[in-house]
XYZ file of C-alpha atoms in Angstrom:
678
model
C 13.687 37.281 -59.442
C 17.101 37.093 -57.767
C 16.939 40.830 -56.979
C 13.466 40.477 -55.452
C 14.635 37.566 -53.299
C 17.679 39.509 -52.127
C 15.499 42.467 -51.179
C 13.087 40.179 -49.293
C 15.919 38.539 -47.335
C 17.416 41.931 -46.495
C 14.047 43.101 -45.189
C 13.750 40.009 -42.994
C 17.195 40.649 -41.574
C 16.482 44.321 -40.947
C 13.208 43.947 -39.040
C 14.540 41.737 -36.228
C 17.594 43.965 -35.837
C 15.344 46.988 -35.252
C 13.014 45.000 -33.013
C 15.864 43.733 -30.822
C 16.923 47.184 -29.677
C 14.864 49.804 -27.844
C 13.726 52.782 -29.896
C 15.854 55.899 -29.584
C 15.230 59.598 -30.175
C 17.277 59.340 -33.389
C 14.701 56.938 -34.862
C 12.126 59.728 -34.861
C 14.022 63.037 -34.947
C 17.298 63.258 -36.869
C 19.956 65.902 -36.201
C 21.659 67.291 -39.335
C 24.817 69.354 -38.784
C 25.628 72.319 -41.032
C 29.345 72.359 -41.896
C 30.893 75.709 -40.941
C 34.196 76.932 -42.432
C 37.022 76.804 -39.893
C 37.720 80.533 -40.160
C 34.146 81.469 -39.128
C 33.476 81.432 -35.372
C 29.708 81.060 -35.553
C 28.853 81.481 -31.853
C 25.166 81.911 -32.526
C 23.315 84.654 -30.661
C 20.331 84.944 -32.990
C 18.773 83.292 -36.048
C 16.456 84.811 -38.651
C 14.894 82.912 -41.576
C 14.700 84.911 -44.803
C 11.817 84.732 -47.323
C 14.069 83.324 -50.072
C 15.040 80.298 -47.952
C 18.361 81.608 -46.690
C 19.160 81.798 -42.987
C 20.808 84.699 -41.175
C 22.762 84.301 -37.940
C 24.282 86.896 -35.620
C 27.200 85.846 -33.453
C 28.472 86.737 -30.014
C 31.629 87.985 -31.732
C 29.626 90.830 -33.264
C 28.987 89.589 -36.794
C 25.932 88.797 -38.919
C 26.241 86.040 -41.523
C 23.871 85.073 -44.333
C 23.829 81.318 -44.947
C 22.836 80.116 -48.392
C 21.491 76.606 -48.999
C 20.982 75.901 -45.259
C 18.917 72.813 -46.185
C 22.011 71.435 -47.968
C 20.224 70.508 -51.160
C 21.962 69.760 -54.451
C 25.666 70.208 -53.659
C 24.808 69.754 -49.975
C 27.232 72.574 -49.197
C 25.919 75.740 -47.496
C 27.491 79.107 -48.306
C 28.435 81.871 -45.863
C 28.650 85.603 -46.481
C 29.341 88.199 -43.810
C 26.585 90.800 -43.821
C 27.671 92.960 -40.867
C 30.410 93.256 -38.241
C 31.501 95.341 -35.268
C 28.440 94.773 -33.071
C 28.635 94.241 -29.289
C 27.657 90.610 -28.498
C 24.291 90.583 -30.312
C 21.894 87.974 -28.908
C 18.861 88.432 -31.122
C 18.076 88.929 -34.807
C 14.849 89.684 -36.695
C 14.290 89.994 -40.446
C 11.636 92.500 -41.523
C 10.213 92.626 -45.040
C 8.957 95.701 -46.867
C 11.228 98.595 -46.031
C 10.662 102.017 -47.637
C 12.357 100.890 -50.841
C 10.803 97.448 -50.770
C 13.957 95.800 -49.456
C 14.022 93.787 -46.264
C 16.256 94.709 -43.341
C 17.453 93.261 -40.054
C 16.898 94.405 -36.491
C 19.686 93.136 -34.253
C 19.817 93.514 -30.464
C 23.294 94.183 -29.118
C 24.355 95.213 -25.600
C 23.104 98.787 -25.621
C 20.680 99.097 -28.519
C 18.545 97.553 -31.203
C 20.354 98.284 -34.466
C 18.742 98.489 -37.888
C 20.967 96.908 -40.548
C 20.168 97.883 -44.134
C 21.635 96.646 -47.439
C 20.978 99.542 -49.813
C 22.595 98.145 -52.972
C 21.575 94.478 -52.806
C 25.071 92.982 -52.445
C 24.253 91.188 -49.173
C 26.486 93.512 -47.153
C 25.009 96.062 -44.731
C 25.611 99.641 -45.890
C 23.745 101.295 -43.059
C 23.933 100.728 -39.284
C 21.191 102.816 -37.719
C 20.256 102.990 -34.039
C 16.624 101.915 -33.662
C 16.326 102.120 -29.852
C 18.998 102.665 -27.146
C 19.276 102.072 -23.395
C 22.034 102.847 -20.859
C 24.771 100.421 -19.783
C 26.751 100.111 -16.552
C 29.542 98.019 -18.080
C 28.751 94.906 -16.021
C 29.620 91.714 -17.934
C 26.168 90.226 -17.316
C 24.235 92.883 -19.260
C 23.016 90.587 -22.025
C 20.195 91.876 -24.227
C 17.807 89.790 -26.327
C 15.321 90.116 -29.178
C 13.471 91.625 -30.831
C 10.496 89.284 -31.150
C 7.684 90.348 -33.468
C 4.125 90.562 -32.087
C 0.952 90.015 -34.148
C 0.152 93.761 -34.140
C 3.534 94.637 -35.662
C 5.105 95.829 -32.411
C 8.107 94.042 -30.926
C 9.443 93.065 -27.503
C 12.994 92.891 -26.177
C 14.344 91.739 -22.801
C 17.291 92.993 -20.743
C 19.297 90.679 -18.476
C 20.126 91.664 -14.899
C 23.666 92.550 -13.924
C 25.554 90.155 -11.632
C 27.448 91.425 -8.548
C 27.266 88.243 -6.477
C 23.492 88.516 -6.877
C 21.182 89.906 -9.551
C 21.158 93.701 -9.753
C 19.712 96.363 -12.031
C 22.611 98.809 -12.272
C 21.343 100.542 -15.401
C 17.825 101.632 -16.276
C 15.337 98.920 -17.308
C 17.647 95.994 -16.571
C 15.386 93.045 -15.648
C 12.517 94.278 -17.858
C 10.646 93.318 -20.982
C 10.174 96.402 -23.166
C 7.726 96.848 -26.033
C 8.815 98.788 -29.150
C 6.697 100.052 -32.024
C 7.932 100.399 -35.615
C 9.097 103.961 -34.881
C 11.424 102.826 -32.112
C 9.210 104.171 -29.331
C 9.330 102.184 -26.082
C 6.669 101.142 -23.572
C 7.739 99.289 -20.383
C 5.838 95.996 -20.370
C 6.796 93.763 -17.407
C 9.622 93.196 -14.925
C 10.924 90.646 -12.438
C 13.080 89.032 -15.115
C 16.519 87.668 -14.245
C 18.062 86.033 -17.337
C 15.308 86.129 -19.990
C 17.140 84.592 -22.961
C 14.027 82.940 -24.394
C 10.708 84.614 -25.106
C 8.049 84.496 -27.763
C 4.436 84.952 -28.698
C 1.815 82.280 -29.347
C -0.636 82.372 -32.212
C -3.278 83.829 -29.886
C -0.958 86.740 -29.009
C 0.035 85.510 -25.539
C 3.612 86.412 -24.583
C 5.712 83.894 -22.625
C 9.317 83.936 -21.475
C 11.673 81.344 -20.027
C 13.854 81.891 -16.971
C 17.008 80.286 -15.582
C 17.656 79.174 -12.019
C 19.260 81.879 -9.897
C 18.495 84.237 -7.034
C 14.723 84.305 -6.472
C 14.403 81.527 -9.072
C 14.271 78.044 -7.568
C 14.322 76.299 -10.941
C 13.903 76.987 -14.641
C 10.414 78.101 -15.573
C 8.121 79.527 -18.261
C 5.845 82.463 -17.408
C 3.014 84.212 -19.222
C 3.698 87.961 -19.213
C 0.927 90.519 -19.457
C 1.465 94.247 -19.121
C 2.299 95.127 -15.506
C 3.304 91.611 -14.454
C 6.105 91.000 -11.954
C 7.848 87.687 -12.711
C 9.680 87.303 -9.392
C 13.147 88.890 -9.216
C 12.805 92.238 -7.393
C 15.943 93.930 -8.796
C 14.140 95.480 -11.780
C 11.534 97.056 -9.478
C 14.132 99.752 -8.877
C 12.650 101.477 -11.946
C 8.955 101.018 -11.141
C 8.560 104.714 -10.311
C 9.796 105.793 -13.747
C 7.290 107.401 -16.155
C 5.413 104.756 -18.085
C 5.976 101.961 -15.579
C 2.882 99.724 -15.574
C 3.285 98.782 -11.896
C 4.189 100.561 -8.657
C 5.608 97.607 -6.691
C 8.921 98.309 -4.927
C 11.830 95.916 -4.150
C 11.161 96.226 -0.427
C 7.569 95.008 -0.994
C 8.833 91.512 -1.880
C 9.544 89.301 1.160
C 12.215 86.588 1.152
C 10.446 84.076 3.379
C 11.280 80.846 1.575
C 7.584 80.066 1.202
C 6.483 78.608 -2.166
C 5.992 81.218 -4.884
C 2.289 80.410 -5.305
C 1.741 81.201 -1.604
C 3.579 84.522 -1.795
C 1.616 85.465 -4.923
C -1.576 85.501 -2.844
C -0.259 88.558 -1.012
C 1.526 90.383 -3.873
C -0.916 91.531 -6.520
C 1.474 91.756 -9.472
C 3.486 88.588 -8.807
C 2.946 86.142 -11.692
C 3.538 82.457 -11.003
C 5.039 80.288 -13.761
C 2.815 78.441 -16.187
C 5.376 75.615 -16.303
C 8.312 74.732 -14.053
C 11.264 72.825 -15.526
C 12.576 70.839 -12.533
C 16.257 71.646 -12.265
C 18.530 68.885 -13.599
C 15.552 66.547 -14.020
C 14.666 68.432 -17.211
C 17.438 70.960 -17.887
C 19.598 73.563 -16.201
C 19.354 76.705 -18.361
C 16.243 77.211 -20.464
C 16.650 79.269 -23.615
C 14.631 79.916 -26.763
C 11.304 78.267 -27.563
C 9.011 77.934 -30.547
C 5.363 76.970 -30.912
C 4.796 74.156 -33.404
C 3.042 75.893 -36.294
C 4.192 73.384 -38.934
C 0.755 71.725 -39.431
C 2.146 68.241 -38.788
C 5.447 68.566 -40.654
C 7.309 68.238 -37.330
C 5.350 65.287 -36.004
C 2.332 64.692 -33.765
C 2.763 67.699 -31.449
C 1.058 70.522 -33.319
C 0.501 73.608 -31.155
C 2.939 72.526 -28.466
C 6.138 74.388 -27.551
C 9.710 73.215 -28.042
C 12.113 74.705 -25.515
C 15.911 74.700 -25.777
C 18.293 74.177 -22.891
C 21.732 75.743 -23.150
C 23.533 73.798 -20.422
C 22.181 70.358 -21.283
C 22.329 70.856 -25.084
C 18.831 69.526 -25.572
C 15.264 70.409 -26.507
C 12.289 69.870 -24.212
C 8.592 69.849 -25.051
C 5.730 71.752 -23.369
C 1.972 71.206 -23.610
C -0.041 74.144 -22.240
C -3.659 74.487 -21.232
C -5.690 77.211 -19.534
C -7.759 76.245 -16.469
C -9.945 78.776 -14.631
C -8.118 81.518 -16.504
C -4.688 80.218 -15.405
C -2.019 79.054 -17.847
C -0.444 75.770 -16.786
C 0.814 72.570 -18.315
C 3.427 69.875 -18.562
C 7.004 69.629 -19.775
C 8.627 66.517 -21.201
C 12.076 65.437 -22.393
C 12.269 65.469 -26.199
C 15.679 65.384 -27.957
C 19.213 65.293 -26.580
C 22.615 65.162 -28.251
C 23.132 68.595 -29.827
C 26.685 69.694 -30.508
C 26.787 72.745 -28.236
C 24.615 74.868 -25.937
C 21.253 75.737 -27.480
C 20.467 79.469 -27.503
C 18.166 80.001 -30.552
C 15.613 77.988 -32.544
C 13.630 78.891 -35.668
C 11.366 76.965 -38.029
C 12.586 76.191 -41.517
C 10.354 76.420 -44.573
C 10.041 72.611 -44.683
C 8.863 72.279 -41.073
C 12.279 71.311 -39.723
C 13.871 73.259 -36.884
C 17.149 75.167 -37.105
C 19.014 75.134 -33.783
C 21.691 77.798 -33.137
C 24.253 77.006 -30.459
C 27.142 78.479 -28.461
C 29.055 77.512 -25.321
C 31.992 79.891 -24.729
C 31.780 80.923 -21.079
C 28.400 79.174 -20.799
C 29.683 75.613 -21.011
C 27.335 72.875 -22.128
C 27.221 69.104 -22.396
C 27.642 69.451 -26.167
C 31.406 69.456 -26.688
C 31.650 71.886 -29.617
C 32.135 75.621 -28.989
C 29.327 76.554 -31.414
C 27.227 75.259 -34.282
C 24.009 75.224 -36.264
C 22.060 72.006 -36.602
C 18.716 71.094 -38.110
C 16.217 68.828 -36.377
C 14.130 66.816 -38.860
C 11.180 64.510 -38.185
C 11.716 61.128 -39.850
C 7.978 60.565 -40.373
C 7.724 57.852 -37.681
C 5.448 58.545 -34.712
C 7.166 57.933 -31.365
C 5.246 56.308 -28.527
C 5.120 59.225 -26.114
C 2.966 60.932 -23.528
C 1.455 63.513 -25.857
C -0.053 65.724 -23.177
C -1.272 65.800 -19.595
C -4.465 67.639 -18.631
C -5.836 68.605 -15.252
C -8.981 66.851 -14.005
C -10.923 67.483 -10.773
C -9.534 64.298 -9.203
C -6.293 63.701 -11.095
C -4.968 63.854 -14.643
C -5.777 62.777 -18.173
C -2.660 61.352 -19.787
C -2.949 61.287 -23.572
C -0.600 59.162 -25.680
C 0.543 59.499 -29.284
C -0.352 55.862 -30.039
C -3.009 53.482 -28.635
C -1.912 51.728 -25.460
C -2.020 48.109 -24.423
C -5.128 48.081 -22.234
C -3.803 45.579 -19.688
C -0.730 47.604 -18.778
C -2.448 50.977 -19.106
C -5.310 50.057 -16.749
C -2.925 48.789 -14.069
C -2.299 51.522 -11.456
C 1.091 49.972 -10.760
C 2.183 51.124 -14.238
C 2.155 54.702 -12.962
C 3.478 56.801 -10.127
C 2.679 60.358 -9.020
C 4.744 62.673 -6.834
C 4.329 66.356 -6.018
C 6.832 68.975 -4.842
C 7.631 72.671 -4.942
C 10.503 75.164 -4.541
C 11.372 77.956 -2.130
C 10.875 81.547 -3.245
C 13.729 83.528 -1.716
C 16.696 85.716 -2.562
C 19.041 82.725 -2.312
C 20.387 81.239 -5.533
C 18.145 78.313 -6.537
C 16.240 76.025 -4.214
C 16.208 72.392 -3.182
C 13.092 70.394 -3.926
C 10.670 71.179 -1.110
C 7.732 69.376 0.489
C 7.937 66.345 -1.798
C 5.169 63.800 -1.287
C 4.004 60.705 -3.147
C 0.436 60.846 -4.480
C -1.402 57.497 -4.094
C -3.448 56.372 -7.096
C -6.990 55.087 -6.643
C -7.590 53.834 -10.157
C -7.083 54.275 -13.903
C -9.663 54.428 -16.706
C -8.554 53.968 -20.321
C -10.585 55.536 -23.132
C -12.266 53.394 -25.788
C -9.729 54.436 -28.442
C -6.823 53.547 -26.173
C -5.267 56.997 -26.456
C -6.043 58.425 -23.022
C -5.669 57.154 -19.459
C -7.572 58.923 -16.666
C -5.458 58.669 -13.513
C -7.556 59.186 -10.400
C -5.659 60.237 -7.294
C -6.554 58.907 -3.851
C -6.019 62.324 -2.297
C -6.708 65.972 -3.091
C -4.047 67.361 -5.417
C -2.091 70.417 -4.264
C -2.536 73.602 -6.265
C 0.660 75.494 -7.018
C 2.758 72.317 -6.932
C 4.684 70.477 -9.631
C 3.356 66.966 -10.197
C 5.674 64.310 -11.534
C 3.695 61.843 -13.669
C 5.463 58.597 -14.549
C 4.045 55.876 -16.794
C 6.966 53.470 -16.888
C 4.829 50.336 -17.014
C 2.592 51.358 -19.934
C 3.128 49.622 -23.280
C 1.794 50.310 -26.754
C -0.989 48.204 -28.232
C 1.088 47.475 -31.329
C 4.661 46.327 -30.891
C 4.638 46.271 -27.072
C 6.764 49.429 -27.030
C 7.813 51.211 -23.861
C 7.330 54.972 -23.826
C 10.284 56.810 -25.341
C 10.090 59.281 -22.436
C 7.834 57.971 -19.638
C 7.882 61.092 -17.414
C 6.195 64.481 -17.498
C 6.113 67.339 -14.970
C 2.771 69.127 -14.694
C 2.548 72.533 -12.989
C -0.875 72.616 -11.312
C -1.866 76.265 -10.805
C -5.594 75.462 -10.835
C -7.536 72.202 -10.579
C -9.955 71.754 -13.443
C -13.663 71.801 -12.563
C -16.015 69.010 -13.584
C -17.224 65.593 -12.544
C -14.999 63.140 -10.780
C -14.348 59.759 -12.371
C -16.213 56.686 -11.166
C -13.552 54.203 -10.114
C -13.485 51.413 -7.586
C -13.145 52.936 -4.115
C -10.067 51.023 -3.042
C -6.849 52.428 -1.616
C -3.829 52.094 -3.814
C -0.144 51.714 -3.246
C 1.919 54.633 -2.007
C 4.194 55.170 -5.007
C 7.167 56.587 -3.135
C 10.092 54.907 -4.873
C 11.352 58.301 -6.002
C 11.325 59.693 -2.477
C 14.147 59.588 0.049
C 14.816 56.333 1.898
C 17.227 55.452 4.637
C 19.825 54.421 2.054
C 19.622 57.752 0.240
C 19.724 60.228 3.123
C 22.377 62.924 2.847
C 25.453 62.465 4.955
C 25.591 65.134 7.705
C 28.779 67.050 8.422
C 30.922 65.433 11.092
C 32.547 67.341 13.938
C 35.135 65.039 15.417
C 35.319 67.193 18.535
C 31.813 66.103 19.469
C 32.026 62.336 19.044
C 32.990 59.758 21.613
C 35.894 57.332 21.388
C 33.565 54.538 20.342
C 32.698 56.483 17.214
C 36.267 57.264 16.151
C 36.377 54.404 13.631
C 33.187 55.643 11.993
C 34.517 59.186 11.862
C 37.670 58.028 10.098
C 35.451 56.789 7.267
C 33.344 59.956 7.063
C 33.372 61.668 3.681
C 32.608 65.212 4.819
C 34.327 66.476 7.975
C 34.011 70.245 8.337
C 35.797 70.794 11.679
C 39.441 70.207 12.520
C 39.708 66.726 14.088
C 40.827 66.847 17.740
C 43.782 64.514 17.203
C 45.267 66.856 14.583
C 47.047 68.728 17.373
C 49.474 70.377 14.963
C 46.787 71.108 12.387
C 46.772 69.748 8.852
C 49.986 68.680 7.149
C 49.003 70.743 4.141
C 46.223 73.027 2.979
C 45.078 73.015 -0.630
C 42.662 75.440 -2.232
C 40.519 75.104 -5.342
C 38.051 77.610 -6.743
C 35.745 77.944 -9.729
C 35.572 80.136 -12.797
C 32.956 80.744 -15.513
C 32.452 78.053 -18.101
C 31.970 75.136 -15.690
C 35.628 74.962 -14.694
C 37.720 74.677 -11.565
C 40.336 77.419 -11.378
C 43.107 74.830 -11.196
C 43.260 71.547 -13.060
C 45.763 69.801 -10.802
C 46.397 69.547 -7.057
C 49.036 67.465 -5.301
C 49.085 65.898 -1.828
C 51.336 63.445 -0.056
C 50.018 59.920 0.489
C 48.558 59.495 3.975
C 48.911 63.174 4.847
C 46.359 65.187 6.790
C 44.739 67.588 4.341
C 42.554 70.649 4.657
C 40.736 71.386 1.376
C 39.289 74.888 0.954
C 36.696 75.070 -1.815
C 35.786 78.581 -2.983
C 32.790 78.888 -5.286
C 33.653 82.123 -7.091
C 31.185 81.435 -9.917
C 27.600 82.647 -10.339
C 26.292 79.055 -10.327
C 25.918 76.263 -7.756
C 28.872 73.851 -7.414
C 30.360 71.205 -5.142
C 33.763 69.528 -5.038
C 33.831 65.733 -4.832
C 37.066 63.734 -4.610
C 36.790 60.326 -6.254
C 38.905 57.313 -7.089
C 41.039 57.394 -10.247
C 39.069 57.299 -13.481
C 35.625 57.413 -11.842
C 34.616 61.091 -12.225
C 32.248 60.451 -15.135
C 30.649 57.430 -13.457
C 30.066 59.356 -10.226
C 28.642 62.302 -12.198
C 26.249 59.974 -14.017
C 25.184 58.435 -10.705
C 24.396 61.939 -9.426
C 22.107 62.458 -12.434
C 20.167 59.327 -11.496
C 19.363 60.623 -7.993
C 16.307 62.370 -9.467
C 14.121 63.952 -6.749
C 16.601 62.876 -4.080
C 19.450 64.844 -5.647
C 19.107 68.219 -3.872
C 18.797 66.742 -0.385
C 21.900 64.605 -1.056
C 23.861 67.572 -2.435
C 24.086 65.510 -5.630
C 26.637 63.183 -4.027
C 25.670 59.556 -4.699
C 26.219 56.801 -2.158
C 29.151 55.247 -3.987
C 32.374 53.590 -2.899
C 34.072 55.669 -5.594
C 33.321 58.859 -3.618
C 36.103 59.506 -1.109
C 35.425 63.018 0.228
C 33.125 65.892 -0.681
C 31.801 69.333 0.103
C 28.156 70.213 -0.029
C 26.606 72.211 -2.867
C 27.712 75.812 -2.369
C 25.939 79.035 -3.209
C 27.761 81.521 -5.466
C 30.426 83.567 -3.683
C 30.694 81.134 -0.758
C 33.260 78.649 0.572
C 33.566 75.450 2.595
C 36.527 73.611 4.128
C 36.739 69.863 4.648
C 39.380 67.727 6.369
C 40.536 64.291 5.251
C 43.451 61.904 5.246
C 44.869 61.497 1.759
C 44.772 57.991 0.248
C 47.804 55.875 1.083
C 48.005 54.495 -2.438
C 49.685 56.937 -4.872
C 47.887 57.721 -8.106
C 45.918 60.251 -10.114
C 42.689 60.679 -8.181
C 40.064 63.141 -9.438
C 37.924 65.973 -8.166
C 34.655 66.755 -9.889
C 31.530 68.884 -9.540
C 28.607 66.452 -9.478
C 25.883 69.067 -9.867
C 23.970 67.566 -12.817
C 25.220 68.769 -16.159
C 28.582 69.882 -14.744
C 30.528 66.655 -14.236
C 31.553 65.990 -17.832
C 33.352 69.345 -18.003
C 34.214 70.305 -14.445
C 36.989 67.932 -13.430
C 40.542 68.096 -12.089
C 43.316 65.746 -10.981
C 44.322 65.194 -7.349
C 47.777 63.661 -7.621
C 48.730 61.571 -4.591
C 52.504 61.101 -4.317
C 54.754 59.161 -1.940
């Protein structure tokens, strides 16, 4: 009786404790870390589940390891055995059953070939390294190669990264292409226009998709359906379109760099394939990687058939719900699970419906602090209150939830907001958010089962645009829970046909809180030569002056220079200036990513970086510099291989000030110290 009473009291104590705090991702999806021996540098490039429950991993250091007991059962200690070595940065691994002698074998994609790795004597060490398919190399550091991925018909696909020479280039044959291989190692060119195609896969219906990272000709991360002969947007690979077997004849010079939205340009270029889903840069992630369709039949939670997409830079997994409308693939992406130990590059399903997540960050720095790792993502069995999917309707969207909603909050249009925007399609690296507009809501209809809300817009939706759907005011019917992630981004390539909803014909509020206001406008550069005496005081407080002030008749007292290098780093960690001196700062962005340089008060770099994250849709137009008293001086966001100079008077108070890149996802790693001395 005493034991029963103790258990009852413990339960009473536990329930309020859980109820008093908001639900977190950890409550629903638990991350389990595999311990890796210190002498193994498991910088994962590829993962391959084996039929006997073991897991194989290839590493960027050229090795293949077989991991026993990856589920950590019994002793809870996994084992590691090196299967192969001496490969050139392999970034893909596939296990094939049923070789000629009945043994399985691996196909591993390294820089210049797919290699067949065979264990002839069964000792879990490769005895045979056989070239399966080769391609030429230029020697450029950016020539990453990925795959192979198995197709339903037994063929495979691989992808070849573009070179980088200050912009994407195809210096060696087939760079920027997806290639199809049969089981004899014979190649068929499949599609081009790829820039950095680290993630690609095939759905159960045979449809091939790939994910892309922001770069030149790529305004933001995206997922594209690739059919034979498709051109995905970066023209560099079109250099090889006249080669025998090419499925398209488009030439690089046929692709204009006008800055118009991609969906507009696609109307004039036959082969240009628009993305099925855009991942708004920094709002979702910064470098999309591998993805997997949920084929676990409910073992991974309530999202069967949806896609789970890794992000290398933000060390997280996102979720995608696709649909096909008028023959066009489109759909929504959602946040899902953050907090992984390193940059996510590969994901595979385990035999129990959990997900193995392979990670690496050397040279490709990530928010996860570890240099590499393998973790397992496990559903706890609890259903999170989430937006399950968003579907196109002729006058708006259906928003389906994982749990029944509270009808009062869900029927209130003020519980939602809609915004739409797009990106430029041009040869420049990335794009700011373009043509952003709020979408007024006319009304909301909630289904009888409480699982779906029909949001009716008070204007015609724009095809080809990304639509931000927020449901921050909606609560669950049981427990009054807020949505774990209240925002989704729906790429609207085609508006669904059908009947419009019958709602009260009343205008609704203009939900424009996410849009720019007077208090969030970017600060323009200041040329002190062009301002009158009355404005001198204001100029002295300006945070970005790009021309030599007129009263600096002898020029700056000192010039300091800081650059960038791969791995989200400044090229110097410490600069020194004299208190009150006139300083010219030259910022050189030598990297192949976008960066800025923001000088902040001592100890505030992380806070300013976090404030930049919260700028949301306003971020690009503000150069990701928040309106904060902690920000002293700053450059704008710079393109790769570009520079900017700013002029400022150093603080009069000595101390260790900081400089930081506030481009989202960079600030936690990309910091330096500006020492102000007397």
